[in-house]
CSV table of C-alpha atoms in Angstrom, one decimal:
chain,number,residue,atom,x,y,z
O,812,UNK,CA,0.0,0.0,0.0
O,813,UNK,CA,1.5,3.6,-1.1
O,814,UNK,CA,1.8,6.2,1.6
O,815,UNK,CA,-0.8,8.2,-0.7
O,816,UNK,CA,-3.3,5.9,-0.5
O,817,UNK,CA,-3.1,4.9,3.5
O,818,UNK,CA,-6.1,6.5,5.2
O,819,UNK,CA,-5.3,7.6,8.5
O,820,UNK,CA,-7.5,9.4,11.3
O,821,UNK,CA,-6.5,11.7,14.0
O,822,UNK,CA,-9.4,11.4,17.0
O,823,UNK,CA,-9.0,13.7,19.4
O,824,UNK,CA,-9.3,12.8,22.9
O,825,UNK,CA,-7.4,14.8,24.9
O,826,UNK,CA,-10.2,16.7,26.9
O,827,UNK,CA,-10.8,17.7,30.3
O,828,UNK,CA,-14.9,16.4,30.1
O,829,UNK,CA,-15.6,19.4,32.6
O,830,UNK,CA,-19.1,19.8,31.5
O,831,UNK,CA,-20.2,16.6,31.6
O,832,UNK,CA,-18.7,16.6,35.3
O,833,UNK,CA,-17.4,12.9,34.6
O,834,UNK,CA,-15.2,11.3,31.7
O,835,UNK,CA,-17.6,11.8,29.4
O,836,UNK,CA,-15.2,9.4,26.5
O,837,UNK,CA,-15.5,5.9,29.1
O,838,UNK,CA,-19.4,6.7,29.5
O,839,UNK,CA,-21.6,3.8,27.9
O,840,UNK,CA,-22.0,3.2,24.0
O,841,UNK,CA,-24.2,0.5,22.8
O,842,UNK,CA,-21.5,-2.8,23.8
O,843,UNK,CA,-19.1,-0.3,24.2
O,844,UNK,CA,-18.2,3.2,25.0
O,845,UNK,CA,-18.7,6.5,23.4
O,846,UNK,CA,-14.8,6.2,22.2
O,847,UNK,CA,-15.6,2.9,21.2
O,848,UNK,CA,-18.1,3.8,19.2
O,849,UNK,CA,-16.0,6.9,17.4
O,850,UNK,CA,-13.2,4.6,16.8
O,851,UNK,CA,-15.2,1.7,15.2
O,852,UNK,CA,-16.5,3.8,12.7
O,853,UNK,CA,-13.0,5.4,11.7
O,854,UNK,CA,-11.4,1.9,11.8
O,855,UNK,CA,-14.4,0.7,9.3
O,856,UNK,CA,-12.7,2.2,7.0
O,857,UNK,CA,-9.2,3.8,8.5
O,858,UNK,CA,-6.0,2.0,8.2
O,859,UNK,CA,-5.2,3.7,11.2
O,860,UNK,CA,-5.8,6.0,14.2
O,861,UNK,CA,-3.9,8.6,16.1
O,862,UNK,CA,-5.7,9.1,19.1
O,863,UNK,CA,-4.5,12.3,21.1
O,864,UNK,CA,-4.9,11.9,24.8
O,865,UNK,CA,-4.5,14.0,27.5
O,866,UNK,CA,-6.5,13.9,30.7
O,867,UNK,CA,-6.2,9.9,32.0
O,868,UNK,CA,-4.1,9.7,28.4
O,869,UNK,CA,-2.4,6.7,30.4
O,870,UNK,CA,-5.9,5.1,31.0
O,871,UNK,CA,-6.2,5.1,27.1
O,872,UNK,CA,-3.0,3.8,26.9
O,873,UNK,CA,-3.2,1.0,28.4
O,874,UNK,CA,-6.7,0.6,27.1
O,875,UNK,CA,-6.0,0.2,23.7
O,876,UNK,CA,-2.4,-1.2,23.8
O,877,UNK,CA,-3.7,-4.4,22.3
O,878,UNK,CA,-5.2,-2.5,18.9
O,879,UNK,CA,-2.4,-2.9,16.3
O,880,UNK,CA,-4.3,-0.2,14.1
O,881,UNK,CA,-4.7,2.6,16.9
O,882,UNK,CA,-1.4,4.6,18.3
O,883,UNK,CA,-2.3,6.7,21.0
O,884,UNK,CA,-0.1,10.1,21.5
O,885,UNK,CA,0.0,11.9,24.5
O,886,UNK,CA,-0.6,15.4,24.6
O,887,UNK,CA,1.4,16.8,27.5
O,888,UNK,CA,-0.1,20.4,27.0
O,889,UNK,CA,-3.6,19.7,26.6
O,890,UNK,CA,-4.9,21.8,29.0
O,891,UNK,CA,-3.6,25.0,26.2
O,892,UNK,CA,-6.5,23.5,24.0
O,893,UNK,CA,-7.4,21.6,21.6
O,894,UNK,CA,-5.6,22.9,19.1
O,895,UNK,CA,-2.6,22.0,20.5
O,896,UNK,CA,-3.8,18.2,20.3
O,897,UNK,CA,-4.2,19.0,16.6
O,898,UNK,CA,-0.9,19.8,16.6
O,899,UNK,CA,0.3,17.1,18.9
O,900,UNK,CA,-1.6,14.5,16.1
O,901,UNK,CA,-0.6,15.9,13.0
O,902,UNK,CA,2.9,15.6,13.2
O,903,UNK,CA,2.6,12.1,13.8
O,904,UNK,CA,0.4,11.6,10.3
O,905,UNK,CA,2.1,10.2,8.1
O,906,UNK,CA,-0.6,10.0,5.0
O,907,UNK,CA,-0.9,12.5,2.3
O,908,UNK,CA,-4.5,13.2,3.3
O,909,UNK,CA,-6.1,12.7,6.5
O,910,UNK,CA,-9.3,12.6,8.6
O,911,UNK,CA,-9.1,15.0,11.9
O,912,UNK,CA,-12.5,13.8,14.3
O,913,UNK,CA,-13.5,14.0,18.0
O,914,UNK,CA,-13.5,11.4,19.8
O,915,UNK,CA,-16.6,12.2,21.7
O,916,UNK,CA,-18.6,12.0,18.6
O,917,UNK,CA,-20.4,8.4,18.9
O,918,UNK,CA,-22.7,8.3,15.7
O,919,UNK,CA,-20.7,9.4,13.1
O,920,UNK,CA,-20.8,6.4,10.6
O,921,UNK,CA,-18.1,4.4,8.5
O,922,UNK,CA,-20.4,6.1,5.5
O,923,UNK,CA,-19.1,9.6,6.6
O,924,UNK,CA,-15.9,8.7,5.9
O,925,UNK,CA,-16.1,7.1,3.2
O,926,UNK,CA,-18.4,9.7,1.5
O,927,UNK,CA,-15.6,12.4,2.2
O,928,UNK,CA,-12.6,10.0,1.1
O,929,UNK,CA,-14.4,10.0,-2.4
O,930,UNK,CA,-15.7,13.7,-2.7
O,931,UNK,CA,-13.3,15.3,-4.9
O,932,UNK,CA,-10.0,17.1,-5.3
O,933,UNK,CA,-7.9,16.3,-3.2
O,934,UNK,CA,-6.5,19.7,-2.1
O,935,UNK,CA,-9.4,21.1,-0.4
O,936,UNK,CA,-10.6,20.4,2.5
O,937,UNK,CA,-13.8,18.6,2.8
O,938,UNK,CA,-16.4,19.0,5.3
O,939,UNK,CA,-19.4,16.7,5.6
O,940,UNK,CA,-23.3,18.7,5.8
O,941,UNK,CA,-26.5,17.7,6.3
O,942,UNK,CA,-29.4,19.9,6.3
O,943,UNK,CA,-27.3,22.9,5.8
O,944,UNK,CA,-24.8,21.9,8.7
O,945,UNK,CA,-21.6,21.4,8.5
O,946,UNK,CA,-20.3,19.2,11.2
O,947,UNK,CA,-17.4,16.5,12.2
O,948,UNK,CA,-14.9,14.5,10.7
O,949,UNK,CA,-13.2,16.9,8.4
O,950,UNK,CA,-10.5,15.2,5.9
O,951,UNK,CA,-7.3,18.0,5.1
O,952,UNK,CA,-5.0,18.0,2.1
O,953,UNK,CA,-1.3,17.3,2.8
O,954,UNK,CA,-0.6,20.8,2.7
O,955,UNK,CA,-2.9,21.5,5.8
O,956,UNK,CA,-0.1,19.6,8.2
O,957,UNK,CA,2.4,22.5,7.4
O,958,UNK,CA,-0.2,25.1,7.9
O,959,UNK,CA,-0.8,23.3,11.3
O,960,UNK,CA,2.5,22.7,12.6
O,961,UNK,CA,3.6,26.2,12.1
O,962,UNK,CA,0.1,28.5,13.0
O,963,UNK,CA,1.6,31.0,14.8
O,964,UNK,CA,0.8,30.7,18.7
O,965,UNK,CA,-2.7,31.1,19.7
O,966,UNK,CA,-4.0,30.2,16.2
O,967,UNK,CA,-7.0,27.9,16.0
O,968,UNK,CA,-8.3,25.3,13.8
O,969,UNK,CA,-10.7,27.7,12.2
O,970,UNK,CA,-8.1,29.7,11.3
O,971,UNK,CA,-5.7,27.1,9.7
O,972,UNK,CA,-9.1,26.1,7.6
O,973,UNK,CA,-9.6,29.6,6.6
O,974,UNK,CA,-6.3,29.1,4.4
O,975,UNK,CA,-7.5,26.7,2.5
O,976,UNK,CA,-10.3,26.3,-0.1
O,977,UNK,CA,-13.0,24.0,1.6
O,978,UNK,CA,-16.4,21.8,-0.2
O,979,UNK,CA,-18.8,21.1,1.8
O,980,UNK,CA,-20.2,16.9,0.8
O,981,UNK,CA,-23.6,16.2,1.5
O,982,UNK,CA,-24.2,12.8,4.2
O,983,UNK,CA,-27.1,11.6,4.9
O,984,UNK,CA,-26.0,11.1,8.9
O,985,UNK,CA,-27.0,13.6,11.6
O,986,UNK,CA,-24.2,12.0,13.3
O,987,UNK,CA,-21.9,14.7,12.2
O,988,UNK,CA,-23.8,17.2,14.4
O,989,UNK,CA,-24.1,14.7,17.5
O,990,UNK,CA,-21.3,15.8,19.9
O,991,UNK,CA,-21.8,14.6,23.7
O,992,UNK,CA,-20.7,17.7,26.2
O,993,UNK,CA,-22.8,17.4,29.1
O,994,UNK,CA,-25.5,15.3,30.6
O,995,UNK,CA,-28.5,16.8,28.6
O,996,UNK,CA,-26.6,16.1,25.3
O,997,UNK,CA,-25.9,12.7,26.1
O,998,UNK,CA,-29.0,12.2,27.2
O,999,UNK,CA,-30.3,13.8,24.1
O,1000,UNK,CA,-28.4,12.1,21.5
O,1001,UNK,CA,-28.8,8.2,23.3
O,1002,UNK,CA,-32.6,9.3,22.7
O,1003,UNK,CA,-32.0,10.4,19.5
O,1004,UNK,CA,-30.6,7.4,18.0
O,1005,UNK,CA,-32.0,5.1,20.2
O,1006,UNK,CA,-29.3,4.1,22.0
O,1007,UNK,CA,-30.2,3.1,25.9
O,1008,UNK,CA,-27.1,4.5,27.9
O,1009,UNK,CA,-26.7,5.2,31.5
O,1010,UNK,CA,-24.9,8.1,33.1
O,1011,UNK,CA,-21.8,5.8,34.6
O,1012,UNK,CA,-18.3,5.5,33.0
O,1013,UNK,CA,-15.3,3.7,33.4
């Protein structure tokens, strides 16, 4: 397999969970958990994932030690934001394109991807919408890792994107929209897509 045509994913997952009050990335999932659940999807059709970690990254560490397709990076500055665990992931990409998604992010689909991974040129950035919302994962051109790696301090991930020409592909998920922050949201989404989850984690 050429390096061009490996698809790899960096999941973030380096967050503090403050509003959820609890580490909101351990908490139930269908069989599994909602990290569980992000990563399935990306490895459905990922080679590989760099999963950022910072708070309890060693937790993560040792919880996926056994995955041959998942490489977990720790983010010693996590707490400076998550850009910084974009950072911290991208320089360890070593596709020419590459998904960037959020771990806490439990009904984004294999179909996402793959949508995105066939949407066109290759050197824009492509954002999945549905029902004129643009939501999460994103896949980046190779040029966007140079961008990231030398934003100027304080520089967010909006603003790398704003360099670059983005298209916006049409899913057919509302899982792209479906991030879990706080007890209402997970509440929210579990009822949403029927899931029957319980506020206890790991």
């Amino acid at each position: 397999m050429s390096t061009r045509q490996t698809k790899e994913c960096v999941m973030l997952a380096a967050g503090l969970s403050s509003r959820m009050g609890k580490w909101k990335l351990m908490m139930p999932w269908g069989d599994g958990t909602i990290l569980d659940s992000a990563l399935a999807s990306a490895l459905s059709f990922c080679d590989r994932v760099i999963l950022v970690a910072g708070h309890r990254g060693n937790e993560l560490a040792l919880y996926y030690q056994d995955h041959p397709r998942i490489d977990v990076i720790q983010n010693p500055d996590y707490e400076a934001g998550m850009f910084s665990s974009v950072q911290c992931g991208v320089a360890a990409v070593t596709s020419a394109r590459f998904f960037l998604a959020l771990g806490d992010m439990p009904e984004v689909t294999p179909d996402v991807y793959r949508t995105l991974w066939s949407g066109g040129d290759r050197d824009v950035c492509l954002i999945p919408g549905h029902n004129r919302g643009k939501g999460h994962p994103i896949l980046l051109p190779q040029r966007a890792k140079a961008l990231i790696a030398h934003a100027p301090e304080g520089s967010t991930l909006k603003d790398v994107i704003n360099q670059i020409e983005t298209h916006v592909v049409s899913v057919e998920e509302q899982g792209i929209h479906w991030d879990v922050d706080t007890p209402a949201q997970y509440s929210q989404v579990a009822q949403w897509s029927g899931r029957a989850c319980t506020m206890t984690s790991k």
